[in-house]
Protein backbone atom coordinates (compact mmCIF):
# COMPACT_ATOMS: atom_id res chain seq x y z
CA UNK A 1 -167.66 121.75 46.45
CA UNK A 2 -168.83 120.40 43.08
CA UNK A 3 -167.70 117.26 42.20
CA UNK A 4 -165.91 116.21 38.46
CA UNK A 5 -163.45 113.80 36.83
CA UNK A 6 -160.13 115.10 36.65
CA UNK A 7 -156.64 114.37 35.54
CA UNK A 8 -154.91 113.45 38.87
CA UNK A 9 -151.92 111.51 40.27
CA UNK A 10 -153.93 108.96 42.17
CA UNK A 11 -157.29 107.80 42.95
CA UNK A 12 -157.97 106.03 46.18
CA UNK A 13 -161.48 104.48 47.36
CA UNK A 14 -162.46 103.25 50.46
CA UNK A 15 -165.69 102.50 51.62
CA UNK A 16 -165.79 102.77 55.74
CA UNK A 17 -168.37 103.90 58.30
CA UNK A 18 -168.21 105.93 61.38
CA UNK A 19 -168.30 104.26 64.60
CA UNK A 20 -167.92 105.75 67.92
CA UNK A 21 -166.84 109.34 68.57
CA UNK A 22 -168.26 112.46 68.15
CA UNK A 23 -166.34 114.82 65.19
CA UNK A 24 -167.54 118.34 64.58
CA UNK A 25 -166.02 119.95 60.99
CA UNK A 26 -165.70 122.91 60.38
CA UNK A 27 -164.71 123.30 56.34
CA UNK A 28 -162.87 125.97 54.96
CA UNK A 29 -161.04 127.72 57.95
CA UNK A 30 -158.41 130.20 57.21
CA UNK A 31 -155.51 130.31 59.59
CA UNK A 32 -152.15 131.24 60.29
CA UNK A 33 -149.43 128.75 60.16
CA UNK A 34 -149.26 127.93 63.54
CA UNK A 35 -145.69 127.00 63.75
CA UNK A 36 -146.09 125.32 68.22
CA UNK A 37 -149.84 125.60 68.87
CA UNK A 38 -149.10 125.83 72.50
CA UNK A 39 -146.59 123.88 72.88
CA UNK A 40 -146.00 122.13 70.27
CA UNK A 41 -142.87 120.80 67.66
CA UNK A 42 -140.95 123.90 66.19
CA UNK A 43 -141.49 124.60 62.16
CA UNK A 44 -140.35 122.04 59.65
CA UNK A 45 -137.55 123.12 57.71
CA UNK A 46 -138.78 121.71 54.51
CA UNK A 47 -142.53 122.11 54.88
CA UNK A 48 -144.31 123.93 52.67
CA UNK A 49 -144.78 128.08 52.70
CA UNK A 50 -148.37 128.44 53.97
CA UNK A 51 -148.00 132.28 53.95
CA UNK A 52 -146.76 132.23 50.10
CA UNK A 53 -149.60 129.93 48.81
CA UNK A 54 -151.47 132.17 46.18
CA UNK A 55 -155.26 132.76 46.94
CA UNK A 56 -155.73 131.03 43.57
CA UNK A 57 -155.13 127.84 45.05
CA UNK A 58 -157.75 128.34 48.24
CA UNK A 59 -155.72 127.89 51.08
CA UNK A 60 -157.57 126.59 54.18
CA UNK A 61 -157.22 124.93 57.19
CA UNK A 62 -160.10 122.12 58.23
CA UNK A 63 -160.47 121.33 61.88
CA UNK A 64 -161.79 118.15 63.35
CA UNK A 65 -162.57 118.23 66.70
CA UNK A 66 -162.23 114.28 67.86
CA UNK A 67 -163.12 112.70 71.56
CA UNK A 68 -161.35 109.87 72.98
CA UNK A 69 -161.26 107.06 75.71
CA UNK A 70 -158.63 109.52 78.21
CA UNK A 71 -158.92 106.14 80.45
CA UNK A 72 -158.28 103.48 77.80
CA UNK A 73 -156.49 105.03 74.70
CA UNK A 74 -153.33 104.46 74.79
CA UNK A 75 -152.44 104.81 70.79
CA UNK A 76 -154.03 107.02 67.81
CA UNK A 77 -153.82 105.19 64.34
CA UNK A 78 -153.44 107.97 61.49
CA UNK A 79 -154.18 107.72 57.60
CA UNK A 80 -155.58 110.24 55.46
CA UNK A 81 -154.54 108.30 52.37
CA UNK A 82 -151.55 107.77 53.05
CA UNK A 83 -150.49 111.18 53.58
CA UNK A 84 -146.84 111.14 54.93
CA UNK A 85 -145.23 114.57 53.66
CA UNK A 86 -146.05 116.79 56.95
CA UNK A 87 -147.59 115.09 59.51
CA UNK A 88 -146.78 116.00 63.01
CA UNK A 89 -148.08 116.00 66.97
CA UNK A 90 -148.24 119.15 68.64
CA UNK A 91 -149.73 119.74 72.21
CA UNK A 92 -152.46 122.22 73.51
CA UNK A 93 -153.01 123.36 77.13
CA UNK A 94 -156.22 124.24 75.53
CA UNK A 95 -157.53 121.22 75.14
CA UNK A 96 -159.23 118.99 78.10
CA UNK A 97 -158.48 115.29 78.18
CA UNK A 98 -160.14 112.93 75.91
CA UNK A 99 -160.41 115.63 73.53
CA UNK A 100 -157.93 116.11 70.11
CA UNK A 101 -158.43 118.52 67.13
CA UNK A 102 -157.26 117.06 63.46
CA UNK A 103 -155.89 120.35 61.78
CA UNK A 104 -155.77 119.40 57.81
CA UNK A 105 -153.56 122.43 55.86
CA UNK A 106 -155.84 122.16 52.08
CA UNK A 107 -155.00 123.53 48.85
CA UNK A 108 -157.39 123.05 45.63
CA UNK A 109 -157.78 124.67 41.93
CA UNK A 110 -160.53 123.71 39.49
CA UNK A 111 -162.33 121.17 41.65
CA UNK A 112 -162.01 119.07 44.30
CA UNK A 113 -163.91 116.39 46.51
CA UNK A 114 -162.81 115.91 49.58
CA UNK A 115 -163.29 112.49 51.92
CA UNK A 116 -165.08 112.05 54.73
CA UNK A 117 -163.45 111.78 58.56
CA UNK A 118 -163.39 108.13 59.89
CA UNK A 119 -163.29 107.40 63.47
CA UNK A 120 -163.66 104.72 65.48
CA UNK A 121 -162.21 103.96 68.79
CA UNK A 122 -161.21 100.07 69.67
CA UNK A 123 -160.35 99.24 72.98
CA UNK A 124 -156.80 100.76 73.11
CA UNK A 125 -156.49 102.31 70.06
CA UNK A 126 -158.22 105.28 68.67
CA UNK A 127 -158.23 105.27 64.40
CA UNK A 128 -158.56 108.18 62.29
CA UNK A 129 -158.74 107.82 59.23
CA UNK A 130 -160.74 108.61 56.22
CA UNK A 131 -163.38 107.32 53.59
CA UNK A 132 -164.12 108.33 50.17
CA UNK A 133 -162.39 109.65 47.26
CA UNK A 134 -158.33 111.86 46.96
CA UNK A 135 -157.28 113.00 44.14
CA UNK A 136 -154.63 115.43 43.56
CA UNK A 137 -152.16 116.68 41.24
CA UNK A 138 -149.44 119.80 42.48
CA UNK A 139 -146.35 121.04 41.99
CA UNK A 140 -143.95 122.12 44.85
CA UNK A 141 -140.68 123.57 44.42
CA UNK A 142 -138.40 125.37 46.71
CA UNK A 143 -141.17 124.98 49.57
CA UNK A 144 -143.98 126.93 47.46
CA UNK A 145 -146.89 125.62 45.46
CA UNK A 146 -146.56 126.32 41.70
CA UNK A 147 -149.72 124.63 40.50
CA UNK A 148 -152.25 122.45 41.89
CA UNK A 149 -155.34 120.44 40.00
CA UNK A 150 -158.13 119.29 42.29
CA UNK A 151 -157.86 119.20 45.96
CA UNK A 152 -154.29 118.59 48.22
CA UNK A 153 -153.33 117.65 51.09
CA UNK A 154 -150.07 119.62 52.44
CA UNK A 155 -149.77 119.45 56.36
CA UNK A 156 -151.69 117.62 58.56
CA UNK A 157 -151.84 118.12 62.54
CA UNK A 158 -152.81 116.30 65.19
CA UNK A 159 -153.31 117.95 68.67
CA UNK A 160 -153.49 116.79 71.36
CA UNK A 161 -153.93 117.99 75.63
CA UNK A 162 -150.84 119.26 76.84
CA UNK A 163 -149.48 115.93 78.81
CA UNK A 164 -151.15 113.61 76.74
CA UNK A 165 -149.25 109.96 77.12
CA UNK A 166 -150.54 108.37 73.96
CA UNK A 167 -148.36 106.99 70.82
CA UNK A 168 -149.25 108.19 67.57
CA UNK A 169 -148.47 106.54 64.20
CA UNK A 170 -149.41 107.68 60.92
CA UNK A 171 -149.28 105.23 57.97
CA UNK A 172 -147.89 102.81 60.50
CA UNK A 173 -145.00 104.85 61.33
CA UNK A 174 -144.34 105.91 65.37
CA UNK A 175 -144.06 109.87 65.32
CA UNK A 176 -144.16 110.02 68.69
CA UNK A 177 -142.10 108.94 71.32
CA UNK A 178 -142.73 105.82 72.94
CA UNK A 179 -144.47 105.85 75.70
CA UNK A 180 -146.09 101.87 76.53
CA UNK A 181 -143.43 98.83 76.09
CA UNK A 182 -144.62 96.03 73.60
CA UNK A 183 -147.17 93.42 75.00
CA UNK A 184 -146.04 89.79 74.73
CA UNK A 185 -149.41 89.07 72.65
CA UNK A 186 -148.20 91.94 69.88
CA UNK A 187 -145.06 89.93 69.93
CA UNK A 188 -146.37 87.10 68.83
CA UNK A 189 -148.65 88.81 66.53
CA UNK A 190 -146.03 90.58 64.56
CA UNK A 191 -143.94 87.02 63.96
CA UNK A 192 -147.14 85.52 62.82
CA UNK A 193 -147.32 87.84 60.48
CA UNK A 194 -143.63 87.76 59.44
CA UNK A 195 -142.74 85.53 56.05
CA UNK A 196 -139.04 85.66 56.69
CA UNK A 197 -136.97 84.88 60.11
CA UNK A 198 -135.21 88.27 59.37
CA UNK A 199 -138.50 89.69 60.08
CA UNK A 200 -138.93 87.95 62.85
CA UNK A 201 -135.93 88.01 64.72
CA UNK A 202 -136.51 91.84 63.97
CA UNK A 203 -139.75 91.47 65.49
CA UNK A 204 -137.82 89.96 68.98
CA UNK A 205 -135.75 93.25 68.61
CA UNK A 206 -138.32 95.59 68.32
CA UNK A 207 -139.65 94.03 71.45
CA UNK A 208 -136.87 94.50 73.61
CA UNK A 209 -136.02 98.02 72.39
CA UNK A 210 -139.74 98.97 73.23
CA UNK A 211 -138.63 97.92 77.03
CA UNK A 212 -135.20 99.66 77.08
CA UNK A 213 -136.61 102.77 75.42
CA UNK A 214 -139.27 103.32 78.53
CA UNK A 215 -137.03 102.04 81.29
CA UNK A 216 -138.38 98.47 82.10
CA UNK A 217 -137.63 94.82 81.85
CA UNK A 218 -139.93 92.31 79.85
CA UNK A 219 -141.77 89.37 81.91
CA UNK A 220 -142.70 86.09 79.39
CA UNK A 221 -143.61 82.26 80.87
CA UNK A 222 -141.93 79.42 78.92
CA UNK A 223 -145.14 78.90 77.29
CA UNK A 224 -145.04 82.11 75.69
CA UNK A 225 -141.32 81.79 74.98
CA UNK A 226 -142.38 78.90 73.64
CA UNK A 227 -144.90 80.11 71.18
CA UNK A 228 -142.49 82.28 69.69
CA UNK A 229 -139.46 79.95 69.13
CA UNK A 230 -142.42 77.80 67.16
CA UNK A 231 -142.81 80.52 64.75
CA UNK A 232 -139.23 79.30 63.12
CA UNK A 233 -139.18 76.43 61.21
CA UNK A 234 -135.31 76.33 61.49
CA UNK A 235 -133.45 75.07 64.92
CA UNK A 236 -130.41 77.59 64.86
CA UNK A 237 -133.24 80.76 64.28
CA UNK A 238 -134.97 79.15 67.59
CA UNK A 239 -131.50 78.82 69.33
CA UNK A 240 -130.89 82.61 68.38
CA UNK A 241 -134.43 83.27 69.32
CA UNK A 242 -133.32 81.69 72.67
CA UNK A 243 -130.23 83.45 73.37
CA UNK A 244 -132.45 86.82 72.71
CA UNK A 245 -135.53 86.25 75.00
CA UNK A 246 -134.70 83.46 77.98
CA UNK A 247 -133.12 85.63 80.26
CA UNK A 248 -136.58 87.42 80.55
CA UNK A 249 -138.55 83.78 81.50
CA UNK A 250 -140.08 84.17 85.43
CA UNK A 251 -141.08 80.55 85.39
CA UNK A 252 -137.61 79.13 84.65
CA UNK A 253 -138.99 75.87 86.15
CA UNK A 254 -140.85 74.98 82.75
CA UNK A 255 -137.55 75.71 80.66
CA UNK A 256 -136.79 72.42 80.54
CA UNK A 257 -140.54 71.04 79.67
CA UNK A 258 -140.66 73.78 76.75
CA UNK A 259 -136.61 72.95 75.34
CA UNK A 260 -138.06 69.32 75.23
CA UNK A 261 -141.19 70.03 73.21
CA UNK A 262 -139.76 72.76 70.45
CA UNK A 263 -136.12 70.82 69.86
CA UNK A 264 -134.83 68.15 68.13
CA UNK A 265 -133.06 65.30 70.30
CA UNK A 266 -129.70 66.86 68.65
CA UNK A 267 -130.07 70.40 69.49
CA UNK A 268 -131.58 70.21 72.80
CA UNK A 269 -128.43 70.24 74.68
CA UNK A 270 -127.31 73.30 72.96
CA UNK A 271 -130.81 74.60 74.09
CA UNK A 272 -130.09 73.55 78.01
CA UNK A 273 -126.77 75.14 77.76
CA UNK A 274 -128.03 78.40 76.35
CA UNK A 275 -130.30 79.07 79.32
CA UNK A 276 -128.33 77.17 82.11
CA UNK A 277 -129.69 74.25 82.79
C-alpha cells in the first residue's frame, strides 16, 4: 500500500533484521473468524466482531508461515508493537512440528504501512517480532469498529502443531501454560536485574511456583544459593532469602562454608539455625 503521514495515536520505529527462519506472507487474506482452528481456545467474549467490520475498513487476515527448532525451542517471544488486546495460542493438527503460522486480523482506511515480520531463533527461544513503522487510530465500541485511520491491528494468532510443548509470551506476558520449571541461571538473572528486594524476593517466588506448577522439586549447590543471597544488600532479606530456598541445597555440606562468607559475625547463627546446622 502507499505510504503517507497521518494523524495517528502512536508511532513506533524499530530498526531490526531477519535472522534465521524461513517466513512466507501472504498479504491481504480474507477469512472467516476462526473461532478453535482445530483445536484451539474458544471465542473471546470481548473480542472484536470480525463478521460486522464494514468492507470500508478492508478487513483481512495476514498469514505468516514461521519454522522452528522442534528439538531446541522451548519458548516463542511475541511483540508486534506491543499489541496486547487479542492475542491468543490456538493448536492445529494441521501443522507438522517445527512449523507455526502467525495469523494477524488487519483493519485500515485511508492509508496504511504496515511492518515487516522479524524472526530470529536463539538457542531456546524463538522471537517474533516486528520492524518498521505502526500507526493507527480506531474506534471500537460495543465489540464493532466505528472508524479507523491508517492501518490496525485487532487479533493476532499464533498456531501452533497440535501437542506442541512450548511457552508463549507476548509483550512479556506467559499466555500459555507452563510447561519448563525456571533454570537456576534465569534466577539469578531476574534478581540482577531487580532494583528493589520486593522484586527480588518476588523473583525467589516466581521460581518456586514455576516448580510446583509442573510437578517437580528445584536442585541449587550452596554456591548458587549463595549467589543469590549476595544480590541483597540487607542481612534479614538474605535470612528470608534463606528460609525460602535452603531446603532445596543437594550439597548441604558447603552450607556452612557459604553462611560464613555472605553473613555478618552477628547474624550467622541465625543463618546456621535457619538451615539446621
Amino acid at each position: 500500500m502507499k505510504t503517507l503521514n497521518l494523524i495517528a495515536c502512536f508511532l513506533l520505529v524499530a530498526s531490526l533484521g531477519l535472522v534465521g527462519c524461513n517466513i512466507k506472507l501472504t498479504a491481504g487474506k480474507s477469512g472467516s473468524d476462526d473461532k478453535k482452528d482445530g483445536g484451539g481456545a474458544p471465542q473471546k467474549p470481548a473480542r472484536v466482531d470480525w463478521q460486522s467490520i464494514p468492507a470500508e475498513f478492508h478487513p483481512s487476515i495476514d498469514e505468516s508461515e514461521v519454522e522452528y527448532s522442534a528439538s531446541e525451542t522451548k519458548y516463542i517471544d511475541l511483540n508486534q508493537f506491543g499489541f496486547d488486546k487479542d492475542v491468543e495460542v490456538v493448536y492445529s493438527n494441521a501443522l507438522k512440528s517445527g512449523h507455526a503460522t502467525l495469523k494477524i486480523y488487519k483493519v485500515w482506511a485511508d492509508v496504511a504501512q504496515w511492518p515487516a515480520l522479524y524472526v530470529r531463533q536463539s538457542s531456546e527461544t524463538l522471537e517474533i517480532k516486528s520492524s518498521g513503522t505502526y500507526q493507527c487510530s480506531i474506534s471500537i465500541k460495543n465489540n464493532r469498529v466505528e472508524s479507523v485511520k491508517g492501518g490496525c491491528y485487532l487479533r493476532i494468532q499464533l498456531v501452533l502443531p497440535e501437542g506442541a510443548e512450548i511457552e508463549v509470551s507476548n509483550v512479556g506476558v506467559l499466555i500459555t501454560k507452563r510447561f519448563f520449571a525456571m533454570s537456576n541461571e534465569v534466577l539469578l538473572q531476574k534478581m540482577r536485574r531487580a532494583s528493589f528486594d520486593k522484586d527480588k524476593h518476588a523473583a525467589i517466588e516466581e521460581f518456586l511456583g514455576t516448580y510446583s506448577s509442573v510437578g517437580k522439586t528445584p536442585s541449587l549447590l550452596s554456591e548458587e544459593l549463595g549467589n543469590v543471597l549476595d544480590q541483597f544488600a540487607w542481612a534479614k532479606e538474605k535470612l528470608k532469602a534463606l528460609r525460602s530456598l535452603h531446603a532445596y541445597v543437594t550439597d548441604r555440606q558447603n552450607l556452612g562454608a557459604m553462611i560464613d562468607k555472605e553473613f555478618g559475625h552477628f547474624e550467622r547463627e541465625e543463618a546456621r539455625g535457619i538451615v539446621g546446622l
